[in-house]
């Protein structure tokens, strides 16, 4: 770990039109933050009061470090809030979901239709024997059914575990096994750049050695329909039941809602567990107050529900708030780099939430592409997942937002469930800084001992108090959960390095551990290393991240080969392909170097920090524990 260090802070501040603040739901940040500080529980209670409950709470929060329980003893079902509440309050025919396919196909579901489809699949899941508390793995492309299946699980109290369909066999298998999923819901294929990418074939391999799986439900969306071979495979449409009602299971506030796997420093991915009530209140609150979602908004979050951003700001937050969501299976540059701008123009998208890596790609393609389209419907722009550096901010602000739309750079994590730090619309924006903690969040930058560091000094980003949508545990690894709350004092340690300026704005400096952020996605060095070592040619592997102008970071692997193997370009390609098949394209090393030895501590731990410093021509820092 690093002690505090100096950071040079300079840059421009953008002052938005002052009238903007008056129009926002959370117009006055200071006022809201003070209201929260005065009585945190009352603050959250007021938010919760806006939602529908089967039974209300006895108490708002019980904090028994490191475990928090929120909205104690309340009973609810999140889908009643995402669907029934709107259907019953005059939004029956409001568009809930717009889907755009790669070839421009469209599907539109109103709240009434989405409600019905969710109930039909929920009833189908029950008929397959799925009960409250069972885990269901969802490995699907970005189609409406992916969202329908997730909500259907929540309807009957099954715990969904959505796995991004870009992950490979090994990653999927470990997630199915760890969650003990009873059902896997998949599709025949996803369509990418005009080509089919087979999904069912990956599932077939991934369920070997996964004895918990009873059935694989297959959405056959391409023609001619793919054969279903084994008796455990069933067709999605045969599962759907023709029901007009499937009652929502009564869930306790602290019953698990979903598991979502995220990469860690060591070992396999961690199954982050979120529960019903706190997650609901947190995602609803932030959708209302950060995005300021209004009735006539069209909200487009470009993530996939396979990531937390998709869970919180495609599915739950916007539907809780009764919004219209747009999703697309299309890639940003196929068939040309105008497709996304065309979608904004076509559907009058008002709120657009994406990742810096996508914006950097658009910057490279040039301003002419967005200029061809009418983007005047946009009113709020968001960013998430990695640092939005000042150049990218300025381009996004000028070319996409026409110096009119506020840019919200939102900092949060799979573990936090909801936005934690951001600049609210209407507040001065400082490119490079994410902003201040939201009212409801107590965040700070501290040193090793947990003492706040002064402005301009780098330190560790921590959250000091519990919040409703915090993860409750790491599945099958309570010990790992406790580490989050015991690494620096008794605070929640995010794993990020950060710095504050004199106004309290926070800048994220990067990870303090060996998690890589490639194109906005978390990838654990250890996961890639163990995929490499599972290849027969590899004796040892070490993986580091290298800065990259487009992806933020790329992966470089150092490999010691086993006896009998010698370095070659062919072997290099084979190893890259091996990682692609086991973990998926996002975890593929861009560079592979064959080496004779690796820097290690005396206890045999690979010092990735030393490798990285050497690779980047930097000072390796303290090397006293290095073996040689
Ligand atoms: O390092 C931070 C980075 O992404 C990490 C969380 O990754 P994940 O759990 O996959 O969730 C990503 C989407 C919420 C953080 O620890 N990160 C996230 N948002 C930002 C960021 N880094 C800089 N700026 C951000 N806005």
XYZ file of C-alpha atoms and ligand atoms in Angstrom:
654
model
C 0.000 0.000 0.000
C 1.044 3.562 -0.621
C 1.346 6.335 1.944
C 0.059 9.777 1.088
C 1.781 11.511 -1.816
C 1.648 14.861 -3.609
C -0.586 15.321 -6.628
C -0.457 18.343 -8.907
C -3.965 19.724 -9.285
C -4.810 22.245 -11.932
C -7.352 22.699 -14.649
C -10.409 24.462 -15.843
C -13.784 24.705 -14.182
C -16.928 24.746 -16.307
C -19.777 26.789 -14.896
C -23.145 25.619 -16.152
C -26.075 27.890 -16.866
C -27.302 28.874 -13.352
C -30.936 28.285 -14.323
C -30.130 24.584 -14.721
C -29.893 24.136 -10.970
C -33.372 25.452 -10.406
C -34.844 22.881 -12.750
C -33.144 19.889 -11.154
C -34.835 17.769 -8.517
C -31.821 18.109 -6.252
C -31.226 21.771 -6.944
C -29.129 22.662 -3.940
C -26.384 20.207 -3.101
C -25.345 21.846 0.174
C -28.899 22.006 1.420
C -29.504 18.331 0.647
C -26.176 17.267 2.159
C -26.920 19.166 5.356
C -30.368 17.675 5.570
C -28.748 14.233 5.297
C -26.151 15.028 7.965
C -28.768 16.329 10.349
C -30.590 13.007 10.388
C -29.281 10.320 8.011
C -32.038 7.833 8.787
C -34.792 10.362 8.282
C -33.152 11.312 4.976
C -33.309 7.759 3.644
C -36.744 7.161 5.113
C -38.100 10.057 3.075
C -36.774 8.440 -0.105
C -38.194 5.032 0.828
C -41.612 6.571 1.488
C -41.902 7.301 -2.237
C -41.947 3.570 -3.038
C -44.540 0.826 -2.516
C -44.087 -1.595 0.385
C -46.064 -4.665 1.393
C -45.114 -3.898 5.009
C -43.086 -0.937 6.138
C -39.964 -1.089 8.296
C -39.643 -1.140 12.073
C -36.342 0.666 11.890
C -34.296 2.273 9.098
C -30.832 0.902 9.741
C -28.986 -1.410 12.076
C -25.219 -1.133 11.847
C -23.195 -3.892 13.425
C -19.819 -3.336 11.798
C -19.202 -4.627 9.107
C -22.822 -5.691 8.631
C -25.674 -3.330 7.943
C -29.354 -4.095 7.640
C -31.674 -1.534 6.145
C -35.429 -1.003 6.350
C -35.591 -3.685 8.995
C -38.455 -6.180 8.748
C -40.029 -4.442 5.787
C -41.599 -6.626 3.102
C -41.581 -5.777 -0.578
C -41.077 -6.999 -4.080
C -38.910 -4.823 -6.305
C -40.892 -5.773 -9.432
C -44.062 -4.345 -7.900
C -42.202 -1.065 -7.803
C -40.695 -1.444 -11.277
C -43.906 -2.584 -12.954
C -47.211 -2.924 -11.033
C -46.879 0.512 -9.467
C -46.692 2.179 -12.895
C -49.320 -0.043 -14.523
C -51.694 0.898 -11.712
C -50.971 4.584 -11.804
C -51.779 5.560 -15.349
C -48.551 4.511 -17.059
C -49.921 1.278 -18.525
C -49.308 2.363 -22.077
C -46.148 4.320 -21.455
C -43.137 2.866 -23.247
C -40.955 1.045 -20.750
C -38.396 -0.414 -23.119
C -37.116 0.302 -26.614
C -34.773 -2.244 -28.126
C -32.778 -1.581 -31.281
C -31.109 -4.477 -33.069
C -27.903 -4.308 -35.001
C -29.709 -4.193 -38.319
C -31.988 -1.407 -37.089
C -34.850 -3.763 -36.051
C -36.964 -2.397 -33.222
C -39.006 -3.845 -30.395
C -41.019 -1.653 -28.095
C -42.680 -2.788 -24.880
C -45.089 -0.693 -22.855
C -45.216 -1.059 -19.091
C -48.298 -3.247 -19.501
C -46.508 -5.509 -21.958
C -43.306 -5.733 -19.947
C -45.300 -6.510 -16.801
C -47.092 -9.314 -18.612
C -43.972 -10.807 -20.151
C -42.233 -10.795 -16.779
C -45.163 -12.589 -15.167
C -45.326 -15.137 -17.988
C -41.675 -16.053 -17.611
C -41.897 -15.939 -13.814
C -44.731 -18.469 -13.916
C -42.625 -20.552 -16.306
C -39.666 -20.527 -13.932
C -41.951 -21.757 -11.166
C -43.124 -24.589 -13.385
C -39.482 -25.591 -13.825
C -39.279 -25.969 -10.048
C -37.508 -22.684 -9.301
C -38.267 -21.482 -5.782
C -37.528 -18.445 -3.677
C -33.814 -18.395 -2.869
C -32.733 -20.535 -5.868
C -30.054 -19.059 -8.114
C -30.660 -18.554 -11.840
C -27.770 -17.756 -14.144
C -28.567 -15.454 -17.068
C -26.108 -15.609 -19.971
C -27.863 -13.701 -22.713
C -27.298 -11.024 -25.324
C -28.649 -7.536 -24.857
C -32.230 -8.289 -25.891
C -35.480 -7.468 -24.045
C -35.682 -11.067 -22.795
C -32.476 -10.576 -20.787
C -34.272 -7.925 -18.742
C -37.527 -9.897 -18.655
C -35.749 -12.939 -17.221
C -33.967 -10.888 -14.539
C -37.224 -9.273 -13.453
C -39.008 -12.645 -13.574
C -36.446 -14.001 -11.109
C -37.008 -11.046 -8.821
C -40.765 -11.562 -9.138
C -40.577 -15.043 -7.588
C -37.681 -14.387 -5.243
C -35.087 -16.318 -7.246
C -31.604 -14.818 -7.076
C -30.332 -13.812 -10.492
C -26.703 -14.014 -11.449
C -26.255 -12.260 -14.777
C -23.035 -13.143 -16.562
C -21.932 -10.849 -19.393
C -22.268 -12.822 -22.630
C -18.734 -11.830 -23.641
C -17.269 -14.095 -20.940
C -15.824 -17.464 -21.977
C -16.381 -21.004 -20.731
C -14.081 -20.952 -17.732
C -15.476 -17.688 -16.384
C -19.058 -18.855 -16.895
C -18.405 -22.247 -15.327
C -16.879 -20.771 -12.179
C -19.807 -18.358 -11.793
C -22.410 -21.108 -12.280
C -20.653 -23.302 -9.741
C -20.081 -20.638 -7.140
C -23.705 -19.471 -7.291
C -25.021 -23.082 -7.474
C -27.371 -21.985 -10.252
C -30.301 -24.316 -10.812
C -31.218 -22.920 -14.211
C -29.140 -21.260 -16.912
C -31.052 -19.034 -19.309
C -29.249 -18.371 -22.556
C -29.842 -17.669 -26.244
C -28.654 -19.459 -29.341
C -26.445 -16.562 -30.348
C -25.707 -12.911 -30.128
C -25.150 -10.804 -33.228
C -21.962 -8.772 -33.395
C -20.775 -6.831 -36.395
C -23.062 -8.790 -38.655
C -21.822 -12.146 -37.402
C -23.355 -14.758 -35.118
C -21.477 -15.362 -31.896
C -22.571 -18.708 -30.495
C -23.683 -18.648 -26.869
C -25.368 -21.993 -26.329
C -22.196 -23.826 -27.299
C -20.347 -22.009 -24.506
C -23.083 -22.883 -22.018
C -22.940 -26.557 -23.022
C -19.269 -26.648 -22.087
C -19.682 -24.485 -19.002
C -22.296 -26.753 -17.380
C -19.941 -29.736 -17.388
C -18.927 -30.179 -13.716
C -21.776 -27.930 -12.647
C -24.105 -30.424 -10.950
C -26.472 -27.763 -9.615
C -27.865 -27.085 -13.107
C -31.222 -28.775 -13.786
C -32.250 -27.042 -16.965
C -30.909 -24.759 -19.686
C -33.541 -22.463 -21.151
C -32.667 -21.388 -24.692
C -34.048 -18.317 -26.429
C -33.899 -19.325 -30.088
C -33.837 -16.023 -31.898
C -32.130 -16.885 -35.158
C -33.379 -18.878 -38.127
C -33.442 -21.756 -38.777
C -34.017 -22.621 -35.092
C -31.070 -24.362 -33.502
C -31.625 -27.981 -32.435
C -32.028 -28.654 -28.736
C -30.102 -31.858 -28.147
C -30.161 -32.889 -24.541
C -33.251 -33.314 -22.390
C -32.075 -30.644 -19.973
C -32.471 -28.020 -22.703
C -35.842 -26.318 -23.047
C -37.127 -23.656 -25.385
C -37.753 -20.176 -23.932
C -41.193 -19.971 -25.551
C -42.212 -23.349 -24.103
C -41.358 -22.082 -20.648
C -43.537 -18.962 -20.962
C -46.910 -19.604 -19.361
C -50.064 -18.015 -20.616
C -50.940 -16.350 -17.355
C -52.276 -12.895 -16.744
C -51.076 -12.818 -13.166
C -48.090 -14.195 -11.309
C -48.115 -12.876 -7.823
C -45.031 -11.166 -6.558
C -43.247 -13.144 -3.856
C -43.194 -11.388 -0.505
C -39.524 -10.606 0.090
C -37.897 -9.525 3.287
C -35.791 -6.368 3.043
C -32.605 -8.383 3.503
C -33.429 -11.319 1.195
C -30.852 -11.483 -1.611
C -31.932 -9.948 -4.914
C -28.931 -10.866 -7.020
C -25.326 -11.972 -7.134
C -22.962 -10.229 -9.512
C -19.392 -11.379 -9.989
C -16.581 -8.880 -10.104
C -12.842 -9.356 -10.430
C -10.663 -9.218 -7.376
C -6.977 -8.891 -6.599
C -6.537 -12.563 -5.887
C -8.351 -15.755 -6.810
C -11.511 -16.114 -8.839
C -14.170 -13.433 -9.244
C -16.095 -12.424 -6.132
C -19.857 -12.942 -5.973
C -21.134 -9.612 -4.705
C -24.501 -10.063 -2.989
C -27.132 -7.315 -3.051
C -30.407 -7.436 -1.156
C -33.926 -6.244 -1.955
C -34.856 -3.126 -0.004
C -31.585 -1.216 0.301
C -30.639 -1.763 -3.325
C -34.098 -0.658 -4.429
C -33.964 2.569 -2.434
C -30.385 3.377 -3.528
C -30.913 2.891 -7.250
C -34.245 4.708 -7.182
C -32.739 7.638 -5.280
C -29.804 8.098 -7.617
C -31.845 7.699 -10.796
C -34.206 10.391 -9.566
C -31.587 12.777 -8.241
C -28.434 12.236 -10.279
C -30.012 11.650 -13.668
C -33.049 13.693 -12.688
C -35.178 11.256 -14.690
C -38.466 12.817 -15.835
C -41.619 11.407 -17.319
C -40.818 12.313 -20.905
C -37.156 11.296 -20.821
C -35.675 8.581 -23.012
C -32.847 7.136 -20.988
C -30.027 5.316 -22.715
C -27.346 3.610 -20.660
C -24.960 1.895 -23.064
C -23.753 -0.759 -20.603
C -24.898 -4.382 -20.637
C -26.957 -5.831 -17.777
C -24.007 -8.199 -17.317
C -22.306 -5.362 -15.397
C -23.472 -3.450 -12.336
C -24.098 -0.356 -14.469
C -26.670 -2.341 -16.416
C -28.258 -3.771 -13.264
C -28.640 -0.395 -11.593
C -29.152 1.990 -14.504
C -30.668 -0.082 -17.282
C -32.949 -2.336 -15.301
C -33.740 -1.314 -11.773
C -33.187 2.433 -11.289
C -34.973 3.702 -14.412
C -37.843 1.211 -14.139
C -38.298 2.033 -10.444
C -38.555 5.650 -11.509
C -41.060 4.786 -14.269
C -38.770 5.872 -17.086
C -38.431 4.820 -20.720
C -35.236 2.879 -21.286
C -33.470 2.296 -24.549
C -31.141 -0.627 -25.168
C -29.309 -1.738 -28.259
C -27.405 -4.806 -29.286
C -25.416 -2.718 -31.755
C -21.714 -1.958 -31.447
C -20.811 1.748 -31.558
C -18.889 1.595 -34.843
C -20.822 -0.929 -36.924
C -21.758 -0.562 -39.730
C -20.322 2.943 -39.238
C -19.426 5.245 -36.316
C -22.701 7.122 -36.767
C -25.007 4.344 -35.492
C -25.252 5.532 -31.895
C -25.767 9.173 -32.870
C -28.421 8.027 -35.291
C -30.206 6.233 -32.430
C -30.135 9.403 -30.304
C -31.537 11.387 -33.216
C -34.160 8.771 -34.107
C -35.527 8.173 -30.622
C -34.947 11.626 -29.135
C -32.762 10.232 -26.372
C -32.545 12.772 -23.558
C -30.143 11.143 -21.074
C -27.074 9.334 -22.369
C -24.798 7.358 -20.025
C -21.659 5.753 -21.380
C -17.991 4.947 -20.652
C -14.873 7.031 -21.418
C -13.475 4.256 -23.591
C -16.436 4.655 -25.987
C -16.045 8.437 -26.026
C -12.331 8.106 -26.806
C -13.157 5.821 -29.696
C -15.611 8.396 -31.069
C -13.013 11.140 -30.662
C -10.684 9.143 -32.834
C -13.339 8.725 -35.521
C -13.734 12.495 -35.752
C -16.408 15.097 -35.162
C -18.024 14.678 -38.558
C -19.896 11.568 -37.492
C -21.874 13.067 -34.585
C -22.321 16.318 -36.548
C -24.394 14.482 -39.145
C -27.165 13.917 -36.606
C -29.507 16.061 -34.576
C -28.498 15.573 -30.959
C -30.570 18.442 -29.602
C -32.832 16.092 -27.603
C -29.966 15.385 -25.201
C -30.144 17.126 -21.842
C -27.821 15.132 -19.564
C -24.635 13.212 -20.325
C -23.073 10.671 -17.987
C -19.836 8.754 -17.743
C -18.771 5.771 -15.654
C -16.225 3.037 -15.191
C -12.879 4.772 -15.470
C -11.370 8.211 -15.394
C -12.897 10.705 -17.780
C -9.728 12.610 -18.530
C -10.008 16.365 -19.295
C -9.507 16.040 -23.085
C -12.250 13.442 -23.319
C -14.499 15.492 -21.042
C -14.080 18.570 -23.230
C -14.833 16.683 -26.426
C -17.929 15.063 -24.900
C -19.090 18.441 -23.556
C -18.471 20.363 -26.755
C -19.227 17.925 -29.572
C -22.002 15.810 -28.046
C -23.457 18.104 -25.398
C -22.977 21.315 -27.478
C -21.772 23.057 -24.299
C -25.346 22.842 -23.061
C -25.593 19.472 -21.292
C -24.040 18.889 -17.897
C -21.629 15.963 -17.729
C -21.975 13.692 -14.732
C -18.845 11.693 -14.092
C -20.173 9.075 -11.689
C -17.895 7.112 -9.390
C -19.213 3.899 -7.888
C -18.641 0.139 -7.907
C -20.325 -3.245 -8.168
C -20.033 -3.333 -4.395
C -21.690 0.049 -3.815
C -24.734 -0.742 -5.976
C -25.449 2.932 -6.656
C -23.661 6.163 -7.583
C -21.563 7.429 -4.684
C -19.574 10.430 -5.917
C -20.474 12.686 -8.811
C -21.015 16.267 -9.844
C -24.739 16.916 -9.907
C -26.274 18.667 -12.899
C -26.006 22.380 -12.319
C -22.903 22.267 -10.121
C -19.586 23.575 -11.469
C -17.807 20.811 -13.368
C -14.091 20.159 -13.056
C -12.821 17.842 -15.790
C -10.768 15.014 -14.317
C -12.643 15.181 -10.998
C -15.655 13.009 -10.314
C -17.022 15.542 -7.837
C -18.356 15.362 -4.315
C -20.034 12.567 -2.372
C -23.779 12.461 -2.913
C -26.011 13.445 -0.033
C -26.365 10.094 1.744
C -22.721 9.157 1.233
C -19.832 9.896 3.588
C -16.673 9.520 1.517
C -13.150 10.722 2.196
C -9.522 10.415 1.143
C -7.346 9.054 3.960
C -3.878 7.702 4.685
C -2.912 4.194 5.833
C -4.188 4.931 9.322
C -7.517 6.248 8.197
C -6.670 9.886 8.905
C -7.935 12.378 6.321
C -5.203 13.712 4.051
C -5.131 17.417 3.187
C -6.147 18.685 -0.271
C -3.515 17.953 -2.893
C -2.271 14.822 -1.136
C -3.116 11.458 -2.628
C -4.524 8.709 -0.422
C -7.107 5.944 -0.239
C -10.734 6.484 -1.077
C -12.949 5.237 1.746
C -16.623 5.341 2.655
C -17.083 5.974 6.336
C -20.723 5.146 6.961
C -23.027 2.408 5.667
C -25.462 3.217 2.847
C -28.618 1.345 1.786
C -27.359 -0.289 -1.426
C -24.045 -1.508 -0.058
C -23.229 -5.164 -0.784
C -24.121 -7.417 2.100
C -21.486 -10.110 1.655
C -19.291 -11.920 -0.860
C -20.900 -15.233 -1.671
C -19.086 -18.158 -0.055
C -16.423 -15.758 1.213
C -17.464 -13.809 4.275
C -13.786 -13.353 5.098
C -13.276 -11.414 1.865
C -16.273 -9.262 2.692
C -14.792 -8.373 6.078
C -11.548 -7.302 4.413
C -13.367 -4.461 2.668
C -14.249 -3.029 6.070
C -11.019 -3.746 7.920
C -8.154 -2.771 5.610
C -8.049 0.888 6.641
C -9.477 1.479 10.084
C -13.097 0.487 10.150
C -13.920 2.155 6.849
C -15.091 0.632 3.603
C -11.976 0.604 1.409
C -12.867 0.998 -2.235
C -9.444 -0.050 -3.566
C -9.004 3.262 -5.387
C -6.411 5.974 -4.894
C -7.799 9.491 -4.908
C -7.113 13.126 -4.107
C -9.328 16.027 -3.054
C -8.978 19.678 -3.991
C -9.726 22.713 -1.835
C -13.403 22.595 -2.762
C -13.748 18.952 -1.731
C -13.926 17.679 -5.321
C -12.477 14.174 -5.598
C -10.226 12.952 -8.403
C -9.757 9.193 -8.871
C -6.117 8.333 -9.514
C -6.486 4.612 -10.241
C -6.580 1.314 -8.411
C -4.413 0.640 -5.383
C -4.448 -3.089 -6.113
C -3.909 -5.453 -9.033
C -7.287 -4.969 -10.623
C -6.938 -3.784 -14.221
C -9.483 -1.528 -15.854
C -9.576 -2.393 -19.524
C -12.091 -0.449 -21.603
C -13.943 0.316 -18.389
C -14.168 -3.319 -17.276
C -12.562 -4.707 -14.146
C -10.220 -7.592 -14.793
C -8.239 -9.283 -12.051
C -4.582 -9.920 -12.889
C -4.878 -13.161 -10.953
C -7.782 -14.359 -13.101
C -5.856 -13.857 -16.339
C -2.766 -15.448 -14.833
C -4.628 -18.545 -13.758
C -6.230 -18.839 -17.206
C -2.734 -18.668 -18.731
C -1.286 -21.198 -16.311
C -4.100 -23.605 -17.205
C -2.450 -23.900 -20.641
C -0.052 -26.847 -20.791
C 2.789 -24.736 -22.193
C 2.835 -22.277 -19.299
C 4.796 -22.771 -16.103
C 4.268 -19.317 -14.616
C 2.529 -16.135 -15.659
C 2.362 -12.548 -14.471
C 0.015 -9.943 -15.827
C 0.180 -6.158 -15.659
C -1.770 -3.252 -17.084
C -0.132 -0.780 -19.495
C -1.632 2.642 -20.214
C -3.431 2.787 -23.549
C -4.896 5.874 -25.219
C -8.095 4.109 -26.259
C -8.817 1.411 -23.702
C -7.346 3.118 -20.654
C -5.267 0.023 -19.977
C -4.218 -3.011 -21.989
C -3.029 -6.330 -20.627
C 0.558 -7.465 -20.930
C 1.486 -11.001 -19.887
C 4.941 -12.260 -18.939
C 5.275 -16.011 -19.390
C 7.741 -18.615 -18.216
C 7.332 -21.675 -20.413
C 7.443 -25.267 -19.242
C 10.347 -27.473 -20.273
C 9.957 -28.692 -23.837
C 8.255 -25.504 -25.086
C 10.033 -22.664 -26.787
C 8.928 -19.110 -27.531
C 7.355 -18.494 -30.933
C 4.790 -16.190 -32.509
C 2.526 -19.175 -32.973
C 2.622 -20.011 -29.265
C 2.035 -16.367 -28.421
C -1.155 -16.353 -30.535
C -2.227 -19.674 -29.045
C -1.944 -18.321 -25.528
C -3.931 -15.204 -26.389
C -6.590 -17.409 -27.964
C -6.578 -19.632 -24.887
C -7.432 -16.654 -22.641
C -10.069 -15.520 -25.094
C -11.805 -18.886 -24.944
C -11.595 -19.250 -21.189
C -12.318 -15.731 -19.974
C -13.619 -13.930 -23.055
C -12.331 -11.277 -25.464
C -12.240 -8.508 -22.828
C -9.523 -10.317 -20.867
C -7.244 -11.042 -23.839
C -3.631 -9.927 -23.380
C -2.551 -7.473 -26.065
C 1.101 -8.321 -25.488
C 2.844 -11.522 -24.448
C 6.504 -11.611 -23.535
C 8.379 -14.843 -22.840
C 10.801 -14.508 -19.919
C 13.218 -16.697 -17.966
C 12.285 -15.422 -14.503
C 9.824 -13.171 -12.703
C 10.433 -10.748 -9.817
C 9.181 -12.374 -6.625
C 9.103 -11.728 -2.914
C 10.949 -14.139 -0.647
C 7.627 -15.804 0.062
C 7.207 -16.439 -3.671
C 4.599 -13.797 -4.501
C 5.061 -12.234 -7.925
C 5.780 -8.500 -7.645
C 3.664 -7.150 -10.473
C 4.518 -3.640 -9.351
C 8.179 -4.200 -10.213
C 7.341 -5.654 -13.606
C 5.093 -2.714 -14.362
C 7.684 -0.149 -13.298
C 10.293 -1.819 -15.473
C 7.950 -1.997 -18.440
C 7.030 1.675 -18.142
C 10.526 2.869 -17.283
C 9.436 4.037 -13.821
C 10.952 3.824 -10.383
C 9.994 0.440 -8.908
C 9.736 1.908 -5.398
C 10.509 -0.204 -2.340
C 12.099 -3.472 -3.482
C 13.391 -4.645 -0.113
C 11.159 -7.720 -0.202
C 12.409 -8.721 -3.664
C 14.140 -12.081 -3.641
C 16.856 -11.242 -6.140
O -11.539 2.007 -10.076
C -12.854 2.503 -10.067
C -13.423 2.453 -11.467
O -14.107 1.226 -11.575
C -14.042 0.515 -10.334
C -15.325 -0.227 -10.096
O -15.516 -1.155 -11.116
P -16.859 -1.978 -11.229
O -17.190 -2.610 -9.924
O -16.735 -2.878 -12.402
O -17.978 -0.904 -11.515
C -17.854 -0.094 -12.651
C -19.119 0.674 -12.863
C -19.710 1.314 -11.674
C -13.779 1.574 -9.304
O -13.210 1.034 -8.138
N -14.364 3.558 -11.696
C -15.711 3.503 -11.696
N -16.238 4.705 -11.998
C -15.197 5.557 -12.182
C -14.000 4.815 -11.982
N -12.782 5.411 -12.081
C -12.735 6.726 -12.383
N -13.842 7.478 -12.589
C -15.084 6.938 -12.512
N -16.166 7.693 -12.745
